[in-house]
Every structure is written in C-alpha cells, then in structure tokens.
Amino acid sequence: PVGEPADLFTGYPFTLRMTPDAILLNEVVITPRTAEEYLKMALERRPHNYVTSPYHAWYYYRETVKENGKLTQHDEAVIEAFLPRRYTADTTRLYLYGARRAKDLGRVQFMQNYVDKKQSKAIKKAKKAKKIPLDSAVAKEGMRINFTTAYWLIDSNFAWNNLGFLNPAKFKLYEYAITHVTDWLGYKVLVIRFDQREKVKEPLYKGTIYLEENSLAVVAVDFGLSERGLKHLVPGYVKPLLWTMGISFAPPKLTFHMRFKQIGARWDFDYVYTSGFLHIEKDRWFKDDEVSDFTGEQLLYTLRRSDDVPAKPTSTLFIRRKQYLHKQFKGDYGITDWSQFNIPRHQQWEQ
C-alpha cells in the first residue's frame, strides 16, 4: 500500500494476488529498485551495519614480487593498530610490531643497467655534497615495485573513500546490475555486478559487490581493472616518452578481493588481497630485447582485534603515513617466532 514500508522479495518468480477493499483496484504497477538504489541504501546504513566504536587490532601484512618466476621482493610485517571511532576526524595510528625480509633475493633484471647508472650518479652527487660518508656502502637494490601504504588499506574509511564505485557521487561513471541472490558463507547475499561506462575516458574498475540480504551490508567485493579503461591507463603525454625509450607492455591484470566478517550484530574488515601481472618489453639496438613478466601480491589480514583499547602501544616503532613500509625497517625486526601467527594459505584468498 502507498505509504507503507517496502519489502524486499529475493525469490522469483512470485505470485502477487490483490483484492479491492475500500476502493476499486483495477491495476498495480511494480517498479523494482535499481542496483544503484540498493547501494545507496547500503551506504546510508553503514553506521548501523559496521563497527563504529574504537578498537585495538593486529594485522599481518605481506607484499611479494616475482620477475620471470624468480623472487625479487618479499616483505612481511605484523602491524599494531589503534582505530578511532568511525566517521570522526580522529586518525588511525599504526605501529610496527615486527617485520622480516626474505634473504638472498634476486635483483630485478629489467632495465638493470639503466637503474645502476642512475643510482651511481645519485651516489656521486650525494658524496660530492657530503650528504653521505665517502666510505658508505650504498646498496644497489635496483628497481623496486612500490605498493600502497599500510594506512591506505587499514584506515577505517578505506572502502568508502578510496573506491569510486562505492561513492554515490561517482555512480554516474559506472553501470550496475543486480544479477541474482546466492548463498555465501551461510548468508543470503544480493549480487551486484558493475563496470565503468564505455564513454568514460579514464581507467576504472569492473567487479562484483555482495550485499547481505537483511542488513544490506557490503560483506565482500571482488574487482579489478576494467577492460574498457585499459586504453586510458597510460596518459597521452607519457606515451611518447615510452616510445623513445623503446618500452612497451601488454595490458596489466590487477585484482582485489576484499572481505568483511561479522562481529556480534555488526560487520568489520577481515582482509584485502591484491594480485597483479605485467608483461613488459624494452627494444634494444644491436642487442637482445629485454622481456620480463612481473607477478605481485599484497595482503592485509586481521589477526585479532579487541574493544579494550590500551593506553599505550606494545610496539615502539610508529609507522609513518606517507612512506612505504619497506623503507621503515631494515632486515628482521621485533619478532623471533613467526609460527605464533596463524596465516591462512594463499589459496584461500580468492574464495
């Protein structure tokens, strides 16, 4: 009836039988809600669906890169986090509880000579300016692939501030469609697929959003780069530079798997797993061309959390917000027994 609360019907087909009462009822018009409307409702219910009180948490973090199957980067860390009350101006504070870096890693071979020359010039310049001791052993690490910072992943508003397809102000850039309702880890979830619109001239995302049927909480998101936006991935002003350097690459593959878990009657972040692949080539005159396949992954997983927030952190090394994590520690730090942390196997992240 007009003015009455709406009900969500997830089973179909269904039979609707209506009889006239006080007035003669000749017809009824049913207009289903759009995917965008469901997403807006989900976003409006965030304060009721997710943990909003401050809490203390521990996360496992890992980033790994391989070049042509050979490991070139492998850093692990356990991060202690103080998360503020949600939807406030307070900021998340992160501390490095422990970290380690794999030993005997290979150097990135792609454009190694170019990187070595550039580093040598930088070292000579620094020595001349007396910014480093003349006898300083400067490690030539070669090229390194930098991931996002830990704050970008852990910050309490990550999913809502950093993902345009969950921002109503950017809904116009995407196409959304409800596909079906399915069972997911014991819950009924509404499945919404999305992709950037054809006419959007920038690289955006394509993927799937899962809404828990009763609360409309976003409980899982799988997404990656949209094929429609790959041609806009490299800015026009960069293309001539790449051509001059003889560098070309195939469209990269990048996927994200983000999960939430239920804490009492509410939901909270569980983990985010990212994986990527890039095939890149460099043409060389009178020499063999350089060809490399890079694979990488980044994982942030919740080890434990508590509503009892201590006055001081257990860890003493504060993680700087705008600096990559690998630059904030050298070698093994803090933890001697890593077996105490129960990290699920790699195969589980894409489930």
PDB file of N, CA and C in Angstrom, residues 136-185:
ATOM      1  N   SER A 136      80.625   5.022   2.666  1.00  0.00           N
ATOM      2  CA  SER A 136      79.320   4.397   2.904  1.00  0.00           C
ATOM      3  C   SER A 136      79.042   3.323   1.862  1.00  0.00           C
ATOM      4  N   ALA A 137      78.597   2.158   2.340  1.00  0.00           N
ATOM      5  CA  ALA A 137      78.237   1.056   1.435  1.00  0.00           C
ATOM      6  C   ALA A 137      76.787   1.226   1.039  1.00  0.00           C
ATOM      7  N   VAL A 138      76.572   1.836  -0.091  1.00  0.00           N
ATOM      8  CA  VAL A 138      75.216   2.088  -0.560  1.00  0.00           C
ATOM      9  C   VAL A 138      74.734   0.884  -1.354  1.00  0.00           C
ATOM     10  N   ALA A 139      73.693   0.249  -0.875  1.00  0.00           N
ATOM     11  CA  ALA A 139      73.172  -0.952  -1.543  1.00  0.00           C
ATOM     12  C   ALA A 139      72.453  -0.563  -2.821  1.00  0.00           C
ATOM     13  N   LYS A 140      72.818  -1.231  -3.884  1.00  0.00           N
ATOM     14  CA  LYS A 140      72.136  -1.020  -5.157  1.00  0.00           C
ATOM     15  C   LYS A 140      71.030  -2.052  -5.281  1.00  0.00           C
ATOM     16  N   GLU A 141      69.859  -1.684  -4.863  1.00  0.00           N
ATOM     17  CA  GLU A 141      68.761  -2.638  -4.872  1.00  0.00           C
ATOM     18  C   GLU A 141      68.156  -2.811  -6.256  1.00  0.00           C
ATOM     19  N   GLY A 142      68.456  -1.916  -7.156  1.00  0.00           N
ATOM     20  CA  GLY A 142      67.822  -1.987  -8.457  1.00  0.00           C
ATOM     21  C   GLY A 142      66.397  -1.474  -8.392  1.00  0.00           C
ATOM     22  N   MET A 143      65.637  -1.820  -9.406  1.00  0.00           N
ATOM     23  CA  MET A 143      64.254  -1.369  -9.478  1.00  0.00           C
ATOM     24  C   MET A 143      63.412  -2.057  -8.408  1.00  0.00           C
ATOM     25  N   ARG A 144      62.493  -1.341  -7.828  1.00  0.00           N
ATOM     26  CA  ARG A 144      61.585  -1.913  -6.844  1.00  0.00           C
ATOM     27  C   ARG A 144      60.174  -1.447  -7.149  1.00  0.00           C
ATOM     28  N   ILE A 145      59.222  -2.369  -7.031  1.00  0.00           N
ATOM     29  CA  ILE A 145      57.813  -2.050  -7.249  1.00  0.00           C
ATOM     30  C   ILE A 145      57.205  -1.653  -5.916  1.00  0.00           C
ATOM     31  N   ASN A 146      56.681  -0.450  -5.840  1.00  0.00           N
ATOM     32  CA  ASN A 146      56.095   0.044  -4.602  1.00  0.00           C
ATOM     33  C   ASN A 146      54.594  -0.197  -4.576  1.00  0.00           C
ATOM     34  N   PHE A 147      54.113  -0.698  -3.450  1.00  0.00           N
ATOM     35  CA  PHE A 147      52.691  -0.924  -3.251  1.00  0.00           C
ATOM     36  C   PHE A 147      52.086   0.281  -2.527  1.00  0.00           C
ATOM     37  N   THR A 148      50.800   0.186  -2.259  1.00  0.00           N
ATOM     38  CA  THR A 148      50.159   1.231  -1.468  1.00  0.00           C
ATOM     39  C   THR A 148      50.683   1.176  -0.039  1.00  0.00           C
ATOM     40  N   THR A 149      50.493   2.235   0.708  1.00  0.00           N
ATOM     41  CA  THR A 149      50.913   2.241   2.101  1.00  0.00           C
ATOM     42  C   THR A 149      49.918   1.453   2.952  1.00  0.00           C
ATOM     43  N   ALA A 150      50.370   1.010   4.116  1.00  0.00           N
ATOM     44  CA  ALA A 150      49.507   0.241   5.013  1.00  0.00           C
ATOM     45  C   ALA A 150      48.308   1.076   5.463  1.00  0.00           C
ATOM     46  N   TYR A 151      48.499   2.368   5.624  1.00  0.00           N
ATOM     47  CA  TYR A 151      47.392   3.224   6.051  1.00  0.00           C
ATOM     48  C   TYR A 151      46.265   3.219   5.028  1.00  0.00           C
ATOM     49  N   TRP A 152      46.625   3.173   3.761  1.00  0.00           N
ATOM     50  CA  TRP A 152      45.604   3.194   2.705  1.00  0.00           C
ATOM     51  C   TRP A 152      44.656   2.015   2.854  1.00  0.00           C
ATOM     52  N   LEU A 153      45.195   0.878   3.322  1.00  0.00           N
ATOM     53  CA  LEU A 153      44.381  -0.320   3.476  1.00  0.00           C
ATOM     54  C   LEU A 153      43.658  -0.370   4.816  1.00  0.00           C
ATOM     55  N   ILE A 154      44.334   0.049   5.883  1.00  0.00           N
ATOM     56  CA  ILE A 154      43.791  -0.127   7.226  1.00  0.00           C
ATOM     57  C   ILE A 154      42.854   0.997   7.636  1.00  0.00           C
ATOM     58  N   ASP A 155      43.093   2.190   7.127  1.00  0.00           N
ATOM     59  CA  ASP A 155      42.281   3.332   7.552  1.00  0.00           C
ATOM     60  C   ASP A 155      40.801   2.987   7.553  1.00  0.00           C
ATOM     61  N   SER A 156      40.110   3.402   8.579  1.00  0.00           N
ATOM     62  CA  SER A 156      38.725   2.964   8.804  1.00  0.00           C
ATOM     63  C   SER A 156      37.777   3.305   7.669  1.00  0.00           C
ATOM     64  N   ASN A 157      38.105   4.285   6.862  1.00  0.00           N
ATOM     65  CA  ASN A 157      37.205   4.659   5.771  1.00  0.00           C
ATOM     66  C   ASN A 157      37.710   4.192   4.407  1.00  0.00           C
ATOM     67  N   PHE A 158      38.608   3.208   4.404  1.00  0.00           N
ATOM     68  CA  PHE A 158      39.223   2.761   3.148  1.00  0.00           C
ATOM     69  C   PHE A 158      38.191   2.431   2.081  1.00  0.00           C
ATOM     70  N   ALA A 159      37.278   1.540   2.405  1.00  0.00           N
ATOM     71  CA  ALA A 159      36.346   1.048   1.383  1.00  0.00           C
ATOM     72  C   ALA A 159      35.464   2.155   0.833  1.00  0.00           C
ATOM     73  N   TRP A 160      35.175   3.138   1.636  1.00  0.00           N
ATOM     74  CA  TRP A 160      34.207   4.155   1.228  1.00  0.00           C
ATOM     75  C   TRP A 160      34.878   5.354   0.573  1.00  0.00           C
ATOM     76  N   ASN A 161      36.091   5.681   0.967  1.00  0.00           N
ATOM     77  CA  ASN A 161      36.757   6.859   0.412  1.00  0.00           C
ATOM     78  C   ASN A 161      37.591   6.554  -0.821  1.00  0.00           C
ATOM     79  N   ASN A 162      38.136   5.345  -0.898  1.00  0.00           N
ATOM     80  CA  ASN A 162      39.100   5.044  -1.953  1.00  0.00           C
ATOM     81  C   ASN A 162      38.518   4.297  -3.141  1.00  0.00           C
ATOM     82  N   LEU A 163      37.311   3.783  -3.011  1.00  0.00           N
ATOM     83  CA  LEU A 163      36.711   3.001  -4.086  1.00  0.00           C
ATOM     84  C   LEU A 163      35.556   3.781  -4.696  1.00  0.00           C
ATOM     85  N   GLY A 164      35.768   4.311  -5.910  1.00  0.00           N
ATOM     86  CA  GLY A 164      34.774   5.170  -6.541  1.00  0.00           C
ATOM     87  C   GLY A 164      33.446   4.497  -6.774  1.00  0.00           C
ATOM     88  N   PHE A 165      33.435   3.196  -7.030  1.00  0.00           N
ATOM     89  CA  PHE A 165      32.173   2.514  -7.319  1.00  0.00           C
ATOM     90  C   PHE A 165      31.298   2.364  -6.081  1.00  0.00           C
ATOM     91  N   LEU A 166      31.832   2.721  -4.891  1.00  0.00           N
ATOM     92  CA  LEU A 166      31.028   2.750  -3.669  1.00  0.00           C
ATOM     93  C   LEU A 166      30.776   4.185  -3.212  1.00  0.00           C
ATOM     94  N   ASN A 167      30.947   5.114  -4.114  1.00  0.00           N
ATOM     95  CA  ASN A 167      30.746   6.529  -3.814  1.00  0.00           C
ATOM     96  C   ASN A 167      29.609   7.060  -4.689  1.00  0.00           C
ATOM     97  N   PRO A 168      28.451   7.410  -4.095  1.00  0.00           N
ATOM     98  CA  PRO A 168      27.310   7.876  -4.895  1.00  0.00           C
ATOM     99  C   PRO A 168      27.649   9.021  -5.841  1.00  0.00           C
ATOM    100  N   ALA A 169      28.620   9.846  -5.467  1.00  0.00           N
ATOM    101  CA  ALA A 169      28.997  10.968  -6.325  1.00  0.00           C
ATOM    102  C   ALA A 169      29.632  10.496  -7.630  1.00  0.00           C
ATOM    103  N   LYS A 170      30.090   9.238  -7.664  1.00  0.00           N
ATOM    104  CA  LYS A 170      30.744   8.708  -8.865  1.00  0.00           C
ATOM    105  C   LYS A 170      29.956   7.573  -9.506  1.00  0.00           C
ATOM    106  N   PHE A 171      28.738   7.349  -9.043  1.00  0.00           N
ATOM    107  CA  PHE A 171      27.916   6.286  -9.636  1.00  0.00           C
ATOM    108  C   PHE A 171      27.720   6.502 -11.139  1.00  0.00           C
ATOM    109  N   LYS A 172      27.697   7.764 -11.562  1.00  0.00           N
ATOM    110  CA  LYS A 172      27.436   8.063 -12.974  1.00  0.00           C
ATOM    111  C   LYS A 172      28.549   7.547 -13.889  1.00  0.00           C
ATOM    112  N   LEU A 173      29.701   7.222 -13.310  1.00  0.00           N
ATOM    113  CA  LEU A 173      30.814   6.705 -14.103  1.00  0.00           C
ATOM    114  C   LEU A 173      30.701   5.208 -14.356  1.00  0.00           C
ATOM    115  N   TYR A 174      29.749   4.565 -13.677  1.00  0.00           N
ATOM    116  CA  TYR A 174      29.650   3.107 -13.732  1.00  0.00           C
ATOM    117  C   TYR A 174      28.268   2.648 -14.178  1.00  0.00           C
ATOM    118  N   GLU A 175      28.217   1.398 -14.635  1.00  0.00           N
ATOM    119  CA  GLU A 175      26.968   0.691 -14.906  1.00  0.00           C
ATOM    120  C   GLU A 175      26.826  -0.406 -13.855  1.00  0.00           C
ATOM    121  N   TYR A 176      25.643  -0.508 -13.251  1.00  0.00           N
ATOM    122  CA  TYR A 176      25.394  -1.507 -12.208  1.00  0.00           C
ATOM    123  C   TYR A 176      24.221  -2.389 -12.617  1.00  0.00           C
ATOM    124  N   ALA A 177      24.260  -3.642 -12.189  1.00  0.00           N
ATOM    125  CA  ALA A 177      23.154  -4.559 -12.480  1.00  0.00           C
ATOM    126  C   ALA A 177      23.063  -5.612 -11.383  1.00  0.00           C
ATOM    127  N   ILE A 178      21.836  -5.845 -10.889  1.00  0.00           N
ATOM    128  CA  ILE A 178      21.602  -6.936  -9.945  1.00  0.00           C
ATOM    129  C   ILE A 178      21.501  -8.227 -10.750  1.00  0.00           C
ATOM    130  N   THR A 179      22.293  -9.222 -10.404  1.00  0.00           N
ATOM    131  CA  THR A 179      22.289 -10.466 -11.178  1.00  0.00           C
ATOM    132  C   THR A 179      21.502 -11.582 -10.504  1.00  0.00           C
ATOM    133  N   HIS A 180      21.676 -11.768  -9.199  1.00  0.00           N
ATOM    134  CA  HIS A 180      20.973 -12.854  -8.519  1.00  0.00           C
ATOM    135  C   HIS A 180      21.198 -12.759  -7.015  1.00  0.00           C
ATOM    136  N   VAL A 181      20.533 -13.641  -6.288  1.00  0.00           N
ATOM    137  CA  VAL A 181      20.748 -13.821  -4.851  1.00  0.00           C
ATOM    138  C   VAL A 181      21.350 -15.202  -4.657  1.00  0.00           C
ATOM    139  N   THR A 182      22.367 -15.304  -3.796  1.00  0.00           N
ATOM    140  CA  THR A 182      23.041 -16.585  -3.618  1.00  0.00           C
ATOM    141  C   THR A 182      23.434 -16.790  -2.165  1.00  0.00           C
ATOM    142  N   ASP A 183      23.858 -17.999  -1.839  1.00  0.00           N
ATOM    143  CA  ASP A 183      24.365 -18.307  -0.500  1.00  0.00           C
ATOM    144  C   ASP A 183      25.858 -18.014  -0.462  1.00  0.00           C
ATOM    145  N   TRP A 184      26.300 -17.378   0.599  1.00  0.00           N
ATOM    146  CA  TRP A 184      27.708 -17.034   0.762  1.00  0.00           C
ATOM    147  C   TRP A 184      28.071 -17.164   2.238  1.00  0.00           C
ATOM    148  N   LEU A 185      28.860 -18.186   2.572  1.00  0.00           N
ATOM    149  CA  LEU A 185      29.311 -18.427   3.945  1.00  0.00           C
ATOM    150  C   LEU A 185      28.151 -18.442   4.937  1.00  0.00           C
TER     151      LEU A 185
END
